[in-house]
mmCIF file of C-alpha atoms and ligand atoms in Angstrom:
data_model
loop_
_atom_site.group_PDB
_atom_site.id
_atom_site.type_symbol
_atom_site.label_atom_id
_atom_site.label_comp_id
_atom_site.label_asym_id
_atom_site.label_seq_id
_atom_site.Cartn_x
_atom_site.Cartn_y
_atom_site.Cartn_z
ATOM 1 C CA UNK F 1 122.027 90.694 97.335
ATOM 2 C CA UNK F 2 124.882 87.944 98.363
ATOM 3 C CA UNK F 3 127.212 89.997 95.591
ATOM 4 C CA UNK F 4 125.522 93.881 96.851
ATOM 5 C CA UNK F 5 126.937 92.528 100.281
ATOM 6 C CA UNK F 6 130.384 91.582 99.086
ATOM 7 C CA UNK F 7 130.601 94.987 97.035
ATOM 8 C CA UNK F 8 129.004 97.055 99.762
ATOM 9 C CA UNK F 9 128.282 95.769 103.106
ATOM 10 C CA UNK F 10 127.418 98.859 104.872
ATOM 11 C CA UNK F 11 125.102 99.652 102.793
ATOM 12 C CA UNK F 12 123.925 95.544 102.588
ATOM 13 C CA UNK F 13 123.534 95.996 105.944
ATOM 14 C CA UNK F 14 120.578 98.990 106.184
ATOM 15 C CA UNK F 15 118.752 96.864 103.783
ATOM 16 C CA UNK F 16 117.897 94.104 106.154
ATOM 17 C CA UNK F 17 117.658 96.080 108.428
ATOM 18 C CA UNK F 18 115.184 97.593 106.850
ATOM 19 C CA UNK F 19 113.588 93.856 105.648
ATOM 20 C CA UNK F 20 113.523 93.471 109.020
ATOM 21 C CA UNK F 21 111.653 96.712 110.345
ATOM 22 C CA UNK F 22 109.194 95.658 107.438
ATOM 23 C CA UNK F 23 108.666 92.389 109.069
ATOM 24 C CA UNK F 24 108.473 92.909 111.946
ATOM 25 C CA UNK F 25 105.908 95.807 112.208
ATOM 26 C CA UNK F 26 102.319 96.631 111.859
ATOM 27 C CA UNK F 27 102.592 99.610 108.777
ATOM 28 C CA UNK F 28 100.004 101.376 108.988
ATOM 29 C CA UNK F 29 101.412 104.371 106.476
ATOM 30 C CA UNK F 30 98.078 104.908 104.147
ATOM 31 C CA UNK F 31 100.730 106.356 100.991
ATOM 32 C CA UNK F 32 103.196 102.261 101.355
ATOM 33 C CA UNK F 33 102.717 99.305 100.653
ATOM 34 C CA UNK F 34 103.996 95.665 100.050
ATOM 35 C CA UNK F 35 104.875 94.846 96.168
ATOM 36 C CA UNK F 36 106.110 91.111 94.966
ATOM 37 C CA UNK F 37 108.525 90.151 93.805
ATOM 38 C CA UNK F 38 108.446 90.459 90.806
ATOM 39 C CA UNK F 39 107.833 94.264 90.919
ATOM 40 C CA UNK F 40 110.626 94.536 93.302
ATOM 41 C CA UNK F 41 112.852 91.755 90.164
ATOM 42 C CA UNK F 42 111.624 93.958 87.234
ATOM 43 C CA UNK F 43 112.431 97.403 89.425
ATOM 44 C CA UNK F 44 116.367 95.496 90.278
ATOM 45 C CA UNK F 45 116.787 94.856 86.795
ATOM 46 C CA UNK F 46 119.150 95.370 83.902
ATOM 47 C CA UNK F 47 117.218 97.590 82.086
ATOM 48 C CA UNK F 48 118.740 100.692 84.716
ATOM 49 C CA UNK F 49 121.779 100.661 82.500
ATOM 50 C CA UNK F 50 118.696 102.187 79.285
ATOM 51 C CA UNK F 51 118.595 105.306 78.207
ATOM 52 C CA UNK F 52 115.701 105.873 75.599
ATOM 53 C CA UNK F 53 114.119 109.241 75.816
ATOM 54 C CA UNK F 54 111.510 109.690 73.816
ATOM 55 C CA UNK F 55 108.081 107.863 72.868
ATOM 56 C CA UNK F 56 108.248 104.330 71.972
ATOM 57 C CA UNK F 57 108.616 104.775 67.433
ATOM 58 C CA UNK F 58 110.289 108.095 68.734
ATOM 59 C CA UNK F 59 113.481 108.149 70.478
ATOM 60 C CA UNK F 60 116.298 110.194 70.236
ATOM 61 C CA UNK F 61 118.748 106.800 70.896
ATOM 62 C CA UNK F 62 119.801 103.987 68.647
ATOM 63 C CA UNK F 63 118.286 100.279 70.648
ATOM 64 C CA UNK F 64 115.344 100.855 71.408
ATOM 65 C CA UNK F 65 114.213 97.640 70.500
ATOM 66 C CA UNK F 66 112.903 96.050 73.274
ATOM 67 C CA UNK F 67 112.535 99.069 75.297
ATOM 68 C CA UNK F 68 109.708 100.163 73.334
ATOM 69 C CA UNK F 69 108.098 96.714 73.374
ATOM 70 C CA UNK F 70 108.342 97.212 76.895
ATOM 71 C CA UNK F 71 106.679 100.559 77.107
ATOM 72 C CA UNK F 72 103.856 100.100 74.717
ATOM 73 C CA UNK F 73 103.372 96.768 76.495
ATOM 74 C CA UNK F 74 102.425 98.109 79.831
ATOM 75 C CA UNK F 75 100.775 101.873 77.611
ATOM 76 C CA UNK F 76 97.922 99.338 76.812
ATOM 77 C CA UNK F 77 97.824 97.518 80.483
ATOM 78 C CA UNK F 78 97.642 101.180 81.955
ATOM 79 C CA UNK F 79 94.761 101.520 78.786
ATOM 80 C CA UNK F 80 92.986 98.423 80.124
ATOM 81 C CA UNK F 81 92.483 98.202 83.679
ATOM 82 C CA UNK F 82 91.590 102.380 83.270
ATOM 83 C CA UNK F 83 89.667 102.528 80.712
ATOM 84 C CA UNK F 84 91.815 105.280 79.578
ATOM 85 C CA UNK F 85 92.459 107.074 76.042
ATOM 86 C CA UNK F 86 96.244 107.660 76.569
ATOM 87 C CA UNK F 87 98.855 106.453 79.065
ATOM 88 C CA UNK F 88 101.654 108.531 79.234
ATOM 89 C CA UNK F 89 104.154 106.188 81.914
ATOM 90 C CA UNK F 90 106.868 107.570 81.836
ATOM 91 C CA UNK F 91 106.618 109.909 84.821
ATOM 92 C CA UNK F 92 109.541 109.642 88.201
ATOM 93 C CA UNK F 93 106.447 110.149 90.956
ATOM 94 C CA UNK F 94 103.110 112.325 91.874
ATOM 95 C CA UNK F 95 104.948 115.501 91.821
ATOM 96 C CA UNK F 96 106.911 115.990 88.579
ATOM 97 C CA UNK F 97 103.926 114.452 87.576
ATOM 98 C CA UNK F 98 100.742 117.172 88.272
ATOM 99 C CA UNK F 99 103.242 119.708 87.918
ATOM 100 C CA UNK F 100 103.276 118.129 84.210
ATOM 101 C CA UNK F 101 99.909 118.205 84.125
ATOM 102 C CA UNK F 102 100.308 122.130 84.446
ATOM 103 C CA UNK F 103 101.895 122.856 82.519
ATOM 104 C CA UNK F 104 101.823 120.969 79.409
ATOM 105 C CA UNK F 105 97.465 122.371 80.363
ATOM 106 C CA UNK F 106 97.867 125.935 82.353
ATOM 107 C CA UNK F 107 100.237 128.723 80.757
ATOM 108 C CA UNK F 108 102.240 130.624 83.916
ATOM 109 C CA UNK F 109 99.533 132.630 86.640
ATOM 110 C CA UNK F 110 96.350 130.593 86.098
ATOM 111 C CA UNK F 111 94.419 129.712 88.252
ATOM 112 C CA UNK F 112 94.640 125.572 90.069
ATOM 113 C CA UNK F 113 91.785 125.137 92.628
ATOM 114 C CA UNK F 114 92.439 122.293 94.529
ATOM 115 C CA UNK F 115 91.878 120.790 98.581
ATOM 116 C CA UNK F 116 93.871 122.522 100.981
ATOM 117 C CA UNK F 117 96.887 121.491 102.383
ATOM 118 C CA UNK F 118 95.283 120.893 105.761
ATOM 119 C CA UNK F 119 92.797 119.635 104.865
ATOM 120 C CA UNK F 120 94.032 116.636 103.684
ATOM 121 C CA UNK F 121 94.905 117.759 99.943
ATOM 122 C CA UNK F 122 98.586 117.317 98.650
ATOM 123 C CA UNK F 123 101.754 119.802 98.612
ATOM 124 C CA UNK F 124 101.206 119.871 94.686
ATOM 125 C CA UNK F 125 98.051 121.096 94.465
ATOM 126 C CA UNK F 126 99.274 124.229 95.042
ATOM 127 C CA UNK F 127 100.697 124.260 98.600
ATOM 128 C CA UNK F 128 102.306 128.057 98.567
ATOM 129 C CA UNK F 129 106.166 125.728 99.734
ATOM 130 C CA UNK F 130 105.112 124.383 96.298
ATOM 131 C CA UNK F 131 106.646 125.003 93.026
ATOM 132 C CA UNK F 132 102.562 124.581 92.018
ATOM 133 C CA UNK F 133 101.108 127.570 94.432
ATOM 134 C CA UNK F 134 103.853 129.418 93.006
ATOM 135 C CA UNK F 135 103.911 129.311 89.512
ATOM 136 C CA UNK F 136 100.507 128.959 88.650
ATOM 137 C CA UNK F 137 97.426 130.898 90.854
ATOM 138 C CA UNK F 138 96.640 128.648 94.091
ATOM 139 C CA UNK F 139 93.130 128.448 94.740
ATOM 140 C CA UNK F 140 91.821 126.218 98.298
ATOM 141 C CA UNK F 141 88.275 125.109 98.770
ATOM 142 C CA UNK F 142 87.436 123.401 102.225
ATOM 143 C CA UNK F 143 86.347 120.658 104.327
ATOM 144 C CA UNK F 144 82.391 121.560 106.008
ATOM 145 C CA UNK F 145 84.089 122.875 110.095
ATOM 146 C CA UNK F 146 81.043 120.096 110.976
ATOM 147 C CA UNK F 147 81.100 116.931 108.664
ATOM 148 C CA UNK F 148 84.796 117.335 107.823
ATOM 149 C CA UNK F 149 83.231 116.559 103.910
ATOM 150 C CA UNK F 150 83.612 118.362 100.858
ATOM 151 C CA UNK F 151 81.486 121.027 100.139
ATOM 152 C CA UNK F 152 80.123 120.473 96.976
ATOM 153 C CA UNK F 153 78.121 123.862 96.671
ATOM 154 C CA UNK F 154 81.547 126.024 98.224
ATOM 155 C CA UNK F 155 83.624 124.248 95.701
ATOM 156 C CA UNK F 156 81.421 124.925 92.968
ATOM 157 C CA UNK F 157 80.541 128.671 94.892
ATOM 158 C CA UNK F 158 84.648 129.014 94.497
ATOM 159 C CA UNK F 159 84.877 127.917 90.549
ATOM 160 C CA UNK F 160 82.429 130.382 90.713
ATOM 161 C CA UNK F 161 84.211 133.798 91.784
ATOM 162 C CA UNK F 162 88.494 132.596 90.847
ATOM 163 C CA UNK F 163 87.822 130.805 87.711
ATOM 164 C CA UNK F 164 90.435 128.599 87.649
ATOM 165 C CA UNK F 165 91.922 127.443 84.556
ATOM 166 C CA UNK F 166 92.532 124.108 86.615
ATOM 167 C CA UNK F 167 90.459 122.022 88.835
ATOM 168 C CA UNK F 168 91.667 118.955 91.032
ATOM 169 C CA UNK F 169 89.741 116.150 92.916
ATOM 170 C CA UNK F 170 92.423 114.602 95.509
ATOM 171 C CA UNK F 171 93.635 114.079 98.556
ATOM 172 C CA UNK F 172 96.355 112.825 100.956
ATOM 173 C CA UNK F 173 94.473 112.067 104.525
ATOM 174 C CA UNK F 174 90.656 112.868 102.829
ATOM 175 C CA UNK F 175 88.989 109.550 103.893
ATOM 176 C CA UNK F 176 85.628 109.724 102.264
ATOM 177 C CA UNK F 177 84.766 109.117 99.026
ATOM 178 C CA UNK F 178 85.243 111.827 95.671
ATOM 179 C CA UNK F 179 82.292 112.705 93.797
ATOM 180 C CA UNK F 180 83.933 112.695 90.423
ATOM 181 C CA UNK F 181 80.836 113.925 88.833
ATOM 182 C CA UNK F 182 79.880 116.370 91.048
ATOM 183 C CA UNK F 183 84.052 117.755 90.053
ATOM 184 C CA UNK F 184 83.920 117.299 86.365
ATOM 185 C CA UNK F 185 79.754 119.289 86.134
ATOM 186 C CA UNK F 186 81.187 122.339 88.277
ATOM 187 C CA UNK F 187 84.993 122.061 85.734
ATOM 188 C CA UNK F 188 82.859 121.868 82.840
ATOM 189 C CA UNK F 189 80.672 125.344 84.574
ATOM 190 C CA UNK F 190 83.293 127.207 84.595
ATOM 191 C CA UNK F 191 86.280 126.899 81.940
ATOM 192 C CA UNK F 192 87.659 125.062 84.099
ATOM 193 C CA UNK F 193 90.268 121.256 82.599
ATOM 194 C CA UNK F 194 89.724 118.937 85.686
ATOM 195 C CA UNK F 195 91.992 116.908 86.877
ATOM 196 C CA UNK F 196 91.593 113.652 89.801
ATOM 197 C CA UNK F 197 94.946 112.821 91.273
ATOM 198 C CA UNK F 198 94.135 109.529 92.793
ATOM 199 C CA UNK F 199 97.473 108.776 93.937
ATOM 200 C CA UNK F 200 96.089 107.005 97.147
ATOM 201 C CA UNK F 201 92.663 105.061 95.426
ATOM 202 C CA UNK F 202 93.566 104.060 92.846
ATOM 203 C CA UNK F 203 93.926 100.667 93.336
ATOM 204 C CA UNK F 204 90.333 100.399 94.549
ATOM 205 C CA UNK F 205 89.385 102.401 91.695
ATOM 206 C CA UNK F 206 90.408 99.213 90.153
ATOM 207 C CA UNK F 207 88.793 96.827 92.569
ATOM 208 C CA UNK F 208 85.032 98.851 92.223
ATOM 209 C CA UNK F 209 85.374 100.027 95.309
ATOM 210 C CA UNK F 210 85.729 102.996 95.450
ATOM 211 C CA UNK F 211 83.797 105.902 91.576
ATOM 212 C CA UNK F 212 85.958 105.836 88.969
ATOM 213 C CA UNK F 213 87.102 109.813 87.672
ATOM 214 C CA UNK F 214 87.481 108.676 83.716
ATOM 215 C CA UNK F 215 84.389 109.852 82.565
ATOM 216 C CA UNK F 216 84.463 113.155 84.176
ATOM 217 C CA UNK F 217 88.483 114.014 84.118
ATOM 218 C CA UNK F 218 90.264 115.166 81.374
ATOM 219 C CA UNK F 219 93.847 114.389 82.981
ATOM 220 C CA UNK F 220 94.493 111.401 85.956
ATOM 221 C CA UNK F 221 97.264 111.090 87.160
ATOM 222 C CA UNK F 222 98.063 108.478 89.551
ATOM 223 C CA UNK F 223 101.250 107.631 91.512
ATOM 224 C CA UNK F 224 102.153 103.482 91.129
ATOM 225 C CA UNK F 225 103.263 102.777 94.322
ATOM 226 C CA UNK F 226 100.210 103.641 97.083
ATOM 227 C CA UNK F 227 97.465 101.247 96.734
ATOM 228 C CA UNK F 228 98.539 100.116 93.542
ATOM 229 C CA UNK F 229 101.205 97.798 94.283
ATOM 230 C CA UNK F 230 103.280 99.254 92.522
ATOM 231 C CA UNK F 231 106.803 100.589 91.776
ATOM 232 C CA UNK F 232 107.526 104.083 92.984
ATOM 233 C CA UNK F 233 106.284 105.886 89.798
ATOM 234 C CA UNK F 234 103.261 107.399 87.635
ATOM 235 C CA UNK F 235 101.147 107.559 85.339
ATOM 236 C CA UNK F 236 99.132 110.611 83.774
ATOM 237 C CA UNK F 237 95.871 109.431 81.963
ATOM 238 C CA UNK F 238 93.741 111.659 79.413
ATOM 239 C CA UNK F 239 91.233 111.534 76.523
ATOM 240 C CA UNK F 240 93.263 111.346 72.428
ATOM 241 C CA UNK F 241 92.315 115.559 71.914
ATOM 242 C CA UNK F 242 95.530 116.927 74.921
ATOM 243 C CA UNK F 243 97.874 113.178 74.720
ATOM 244 C CA UNK F 244 100.370 115.580 73.002
ATOM 245 C CA UNK F 245 100.600 118.291 75.244
ATOM 246 C CA UNK F 246 100.547 115.681 77.585
ATOM 247 C CA UNK F 247 103.693 114.212 76.515
ATOM 248 C CA UNK F 248 105.437 117.423 75.451
ATOM 249 C CA UNK F 249 105.499 118.116 79.330
ATOM 250 C CA UNK F 250 106.911 115.110 80.385
ATOM 251 C CA UNK F 251 109.609 114.808 77.707
ATOM 252 C CA UNK F 252 111.047 116.490 77.392
ATOM 253 C CA UNK F 253 109.239 119.736 79.031
ATOM 254 C CA UNK F 254 109.716 118.380 82.852
ATOM 255 C CA UNK F 255 111.494 115.270 82.413
ATOM 256 C CA UNK F 256 114.737 113.297 80.665
ATOM 257 C CA UNK F 257 115.312 109.467 79.992
ATOM 258 C CA UNK F 258 111.945 107.426 81.100
ATOM 259 C CA UNK F 259 113.165 104.489 84.337
ATOM 260 C CA UNK F 260 112.921 101.321 82.728
ATOM 261 C CA UNK F 261 112.933 99.562 84.756
ATOM 262 C CA UNK F 262 111.283 101.415 86.376
ATOM 263 C CA UNK F 263 108.169 100.935 83.724
ATOM 264 C CA UNK F 264 108.941 97.431 83.300
ATOM 265 C CA UNK F 265 107.762 97.158 87.604
ATOM 266 C CA UNK F 266 104.184 99.666 86.761
ATOM 267 C CA UNK F 267 103.661 96.984 83.852
ATOM 268 C CA UNK F 268 104.522 93.946 86.478
ATOM 269 C CA UNK F 269 101.743 95.217 88.820
ATOM 270 C CA UNK F 270 99.311 96.873 86.764
ATOM 271 C CA UNK F 271 99.018 92.889 85.316
ATOM 272 C CA UNK F 272 98.798 91.936 88.833
ATOM 273 C CA UNK F 273 96.015 94.730 89.563
ATOM 274 C CA UNK F 274 94.325 93.700 86.862
ATOM 275 C CA UNK F 275 92.887 89.729 88.390
ATOM 276 C CA UNK F 276 90.272 89.135 90.742
ATOM 277 C CA UNK F 277 92.984 87.979 93.096
ATOM 278 C CA UNK F 278 93.814 92.080 93.519
ATOM 279 C CA UNK F 279 89.621 92.978 93.360
ATOM 280 C CA UNK F 280 89.930 90.457 96.219
ATOM 281 C CA UNK F 281 92.320 92.431 98.006
ATOM 282 C CA UNK F 282 90.420 96.035 96.987
ATOM 283 C CA UNK F 283 87.897 95.405 98.292
ATOM 284 C CA UNK F 284 89.927 94.512 102.136
ATOM 285 C CA UNK F 285 91.792 96.746 101.955
ATOM 286 C CA UNK F 286 88.499 99.389 102.811
ATOM 287 C CA UNK F 287 86.585 96.448 105.503
ATOM 288 C CA UNK F 288 90.011 96.698 106.985
ATOM 289 C CA UNK F 289 90.088 99.783 107.441
ATOM 290 C CA UNK F 290 86.176 100.184 108.474
ATOM 291 C CA UNK F 291 86.539 97.426 111.273
ATOM 292 C CA UNK F 292 88.942 99.984 112.881
ATOM 293 C CA UNK F 293 87.384 103.150 112.198
ATOM 294 C CA UNK F 294 84.440 100.748 114.402
ATOM 295 C CA UNK F 295 87.459 99.827 116.974
ATOM 296 C CA UNK F 296 89.109 102.833 117.259
ATOM 297 C CA UNK F 297 85.411 105.159 117.626
ATOM 298 C CA UNK F 298 84.803 102.445 119.934
ATOM 299 C CA UNK F 299 87.530 102.993 122.484
ATOM 300 C CA UNK F 300 86.603 106.745 122.683
ATOM 301 C CA UNK F 301 88.981 107.781 119.210
ATOM 302 C CA UNK F 302 87.953 111.088 117.176
ATOM 303 C CA UNK F 303 88.687 110.641 113.922
ATOM 304 C CA UNK F 304 88.192 112.804 110.870
ATOM 305 C CA UNK F 305 84.388 112.674 109.459
ATOM 306 C CA UNK F 306 83.317 110.437 112.031
ATOM 307 C CA UNK F 307 84.688 107.522 110.132
ATOM 308 C CA UNK F 308 86.310 106.750 106.665
ATOM 309 C CA UNK F 309 84.748 104.495 103.231
ATOM 310 C CA UNK F 310 88.398 104.151 101.933
ATOM 311 C CA UNK F 311 91.830 103.094 102.507
ATOM 312 C CA UNK F 312 92.413 105.945 105.333
ATOM 313 C CA UNK F 313 91.524 107.092 108.630
ATOM 314 C CA UNK F 314 92.823 110.359 110.344
ATOM 315 C CA UNK F 315 93.104 110.715 113.898
ATOM 316 C CA UNK F 316 91.669 113.371 116.344
ATOM 317 C CA UNK F 317 93.546 112.965 119.157
ATOM 318 C CA UNK F 318 92.474 116.014 121.335
ATOM 319 C CA UNK F 319 90.215 114.504 122.738
ATOM 320 C CA UNK F 320 92.932 112.160 124.148
ATOM 321 C CA UNK F 321 95.739 114.672 125.066
ATOM 322 C CA UNK F 322 98.111 113.950 122.713
ATOM 323 C CA UNK F 323 99.938 115.052 119.821
ATOM 324 C CA UNK F 324 99.803 114.130 117.250
ATOM 325 C CA UNK F 325 103.571 114.161 116.657
ATOM 326 C CA UNK F 326 103.984 112.224 120.899
ATOM 327 C CA UNK F 327 101.463 109.361 119.719
ATOM 328 C CA UNK F 328 102.575 108.728 115.925
ATOM 329 C CA UNK F 329 106.528 108.238 118.196
ATOM 330 C CA UNK F 330 105.271 106.191 121.126
ATOM 331 C CA UNK F 331 103.302 103.987 118.358
ATOM 332 C CA UNK F 332 106.463 103.107 116.167
ATOM 333 C CA UNK F 333 108.504 102.283 119.303
ATOM 334 C CA UNK F 334 105.860 100.036 119.796
ATOM 335 C CA UNK F 335 106.288 98.516 116.213
ATOM 336 C CA UNK F 336 103.253 100.782 115.006
ATOM 337 C CA UNK F 337 103.247 102.753 111.832
ATOM 338 C CA UNK F 338 101.690 105.920 111.135
ATOM 339 C CA UNK F 339 102.367 109.190 110.770
ATOM 340 C CA UNK F 340 101.639 112.002 112.826
ATOM 341 C CA UNK F 341 99.032 114.747 110.363
ATOM 342 C CA UNK F 342 96.927 117.922 110.843
ATOM 343 C CA UNK F 343 93.322 117.558 111.244
ATOM 344 C CA UNK F 344 90.934 119.898 109.566
ATOM 345 C CA UNK F 345 91.137 123.606 111.176
ATOM 346 C CA UNK F 346 93.602 122.542 113.132
ATOM 347 C CA UNK F 347 94.601 124.614 116.473
ATOM 348 C CA UNK F 348 98.436 123.632 115.616
ATOM 349 C CA UNK F 349 101.070 123.817 113.294
ATOM 350 C CA UNK F 350 101.711 120.931 110.171
ATOM 351 C CA UNK F 351 104.927 120.278 112.783
ATOM 352 C CA UNK F 352 102.984 119.680 115.380
ATOM 353 C CA UNK F 353 99.581 119.015 114.587
ATOM 354 C CA UNK F 354 96.606 117.046 116.291
ATOM 355 C CA UNK F 355 95.832 113.438 114.994
ATOM 356 C CA UNK F 356 97.521 110.884 113.504
ATOM 357 C CA UNK F 357 97.402 109.462 109.492
ATOM 358 C CA UNK F 358 96.356 105.605 109.437
ATOM 359 C CA UNK F 359 95.938 103.127 106.395
ATOM 360 C CA UNK F 360 95.029 99.705 105.386
ATOM 361 C CA UNK F 361 97.159 98.705 101.937
ATOM 362 C CA UNK F 362 99.667 97.064 103.532
ATOM 363 C CA UNK F 363 98.537 95.352 106.600
ATOM 364 C CA UNK F 364 95.823 94.193 104.545
ATOM 365 C CA UNK F 365 98.531 93.080 100.967
ATOM 366 C CA UNK F 366 100.364 90.757 104.592
ATOM 367 C CA UNK F 367 96.893 89.149 104.893
ATOM 368 C CA UNK F 368 95.513 90.282 107.474
ATOM 369 C CA UNK F 369 91.270 90.570 107.900
ATOM 370 C CA UNK F 370 89.746 91.602 110.059
ATOM 371 C CA UNK F 371 90.057 90.135 113.201
ATOM 372 C CA UNK F 372 93.790 91.558 113.096
ATOM 373 C CA UNK F 373 92.971 94.899 112.875
ATOM 374 C CA UNK F 374 90.706 95.121 116.808
ATOM 375 C CA UNK F 375 93.992 93.791 117.789
ATOM 376 C CA UNK F 376 95.359 96.349 116.285
ATOM 377 C CA UNK F 377 92.785 98.874 117.662
ATOM 378 C CA UNK F 378 93.401 97.387 121.127
ATOM 379 C CA UNK F 379 97.396 98.484 120.481
ATOM 380 C CA UNK F 380 96.595 102.143 119.743
ATOM 381 C CA UNK F 381 94.730 102.225 122.374
ATOM 382 C CA UNK F 382 96.734 100.494 124.869
ATOM 383 C CA UNK F 383 100.116 102.915 123.687
ATOM 384 C CA UNK F 384 97.618 106.085 124.104
ATOM 385 C CA UNK F 385 96.257 105.724 127.097
ATOM 386 C CA UNK F 386 99.660 104.970 128.206
ATOM 387 C CA UNK F 387 102.140 106.960 126.055
ATOM 388 C CA UNK F 388 104.830 107.781 129.015
ATOM 389 C CA UNK F 389 105.410 103.898 129.944
ATOM 390 C CA UNK F 390 107.712 102.524 128.175
ATOM 391 C CA UNK F 391 108.011 99.651 130.176
ATOM 392 C CA UNK F 392 104.224 99.059 128.653
ATOM 393 C CA UNK F 393 105.299 100.596 124.681
ATOM 394 C CA UNK F 394 108.741 98.108 125.200
ATOM 395 C CA UNK F 395 105.376 94.816 125.603
ATOM 396 C CA UNK F 396 103.297 95.388 122.896
ATOM 397 C CA UNK F 397 106.690 95.981 120.486
ATOM 398 C CA UNK F 398 107.377 92.121 121.287
ATOM 399 C CA UNK F 399 103.738 91.017 120.982
ATOM 400 C CA UNK F 400 103.818 93.351 117.204
ATOM 401 C CA UNK F 401 106.802 91.016 116.854
ATOM 402 C CA UNK F 402 105.112 88.343 116.732
ATOM 403 C CA UNK F 403 101.923 89.272 115.482
ATOM 404 C CA UNK F 404 103.974 90.564 112.450
ATOM 405 C CA UNK F 405 105.697 87.784 111.351
ATOM 406 C CA UNK F 406 102.232 85.454 111.475
ATOM 407 C CA UNK F 407 101.929 87.663 107.432
ATOM 408 C CA UNK F 408 103.415 86.886 105.625
ATOM 409 C CA UNK F 409 104.544 90.834 103.146
ATOM 410 C CA UNK F 410 104.443 90.311 99.873
ATOM 411 C CA UNK F 411 107.937 90.426 98.465
ATOM 412 C CA UNK F 412 109.871 89.911 101.338
ATOM 413 C CA UNK F 413 111.237 86.665 102.885
ATOM 414 C CA UNK F 414 110.541 86.038 106.056
HETATM 415 N N1 DSN S 501 103.630 111.984 100.607
HETATM 416 C C1 DSN S 501 102.510 110.385 100.456
HETATM 417 C C2 DSN S 501 101.465 110.277 100.911
HETATM 418 O O1 DSN S 501 101.870 109.712 101.469
HETATM 419 O O2 DSN S 501 100.380 110.881 101.237
HETATM 420 C C3 DSN S 501 101.719 111.562 98.856
HETATM 421 O O3 DSN S 501 102.284 112.152 98.577
#
């Protein structure tokens, strides 16, 4: 990045500092990852210079001979990898992609039913502070108070009484698997579309360690930068019959020109995700999450739903008498990066909730395994137990730095 350093040393230095931070910390935010150098190179390529409104073979600008080929390759890779009939690779990210799906298939005021935000759902699934909760009629199902799992009978009852036009399955903080088959049955019983938002778990589905929604959902949406390990972007997968509506909603409905550098980088990530190594990666993500969960349970932590069967863990810190925000801040000072999070039926407010959320996609990309998860669990325990002891936290920060440097992160030069 020598030219960047020469032209803009201020931003160069901040990027370098962030790079060092990414190398020297244990990154447990479940939606983050490390992309490969190949993905970084496509993202930073000259494709950033282009405008190409429209779709391959149907553009509003000339000069698309290479862009059309690139986008077509990426679409075909996504169709093959997920077994989808149609794929749109242009959404800028997950929320615009979800808005495009709603715009394509719903009328204003139609019922939109998703998992409530405090129970692990996403803002764009109809929460009131999002456009999705105002433009369409929000309906929310919750998790069971005891098991913290989706109660499919409650979903069915609610769907029958509220008659949503679309049901969404998917979450940002749900540590268990989704039963897409039951969701599909419920959607059909009430004449609703089923949207599966697999942003968090796309890489696990590709690896075969989470059930696949494609046979059951009308539309599948995923971001491309979480367990799928691509650039910041999104894709919409759907059946052929609704493809024209979906495409029209993305462009010209919601967006202008696609970000071609991102499209190409998504293609690189899809190629990488088609490899046997990626399957091993996905399996290890889940094994690592289970190992971390077991270590935390053994150390007296309470986990939402009692554990995990995917890539993420939500800790309820109530019994440790530490609030989530303070815990996440202290862990960050120790070099362990996570986020504070609500727990189901949280008596506290979202800006200062009772829990923290952890995930293993990024640490697994660095080659860490079960043994390292046990070490990370021990550090988390120590930080929470000595939350006001800056000497202990500084000592752990030194250990974490040294430890992290032993695990090269894809895409970063160490
Ligand atoms: N912000 C993402 C997450 O952290 O789960 C979802 O959009």
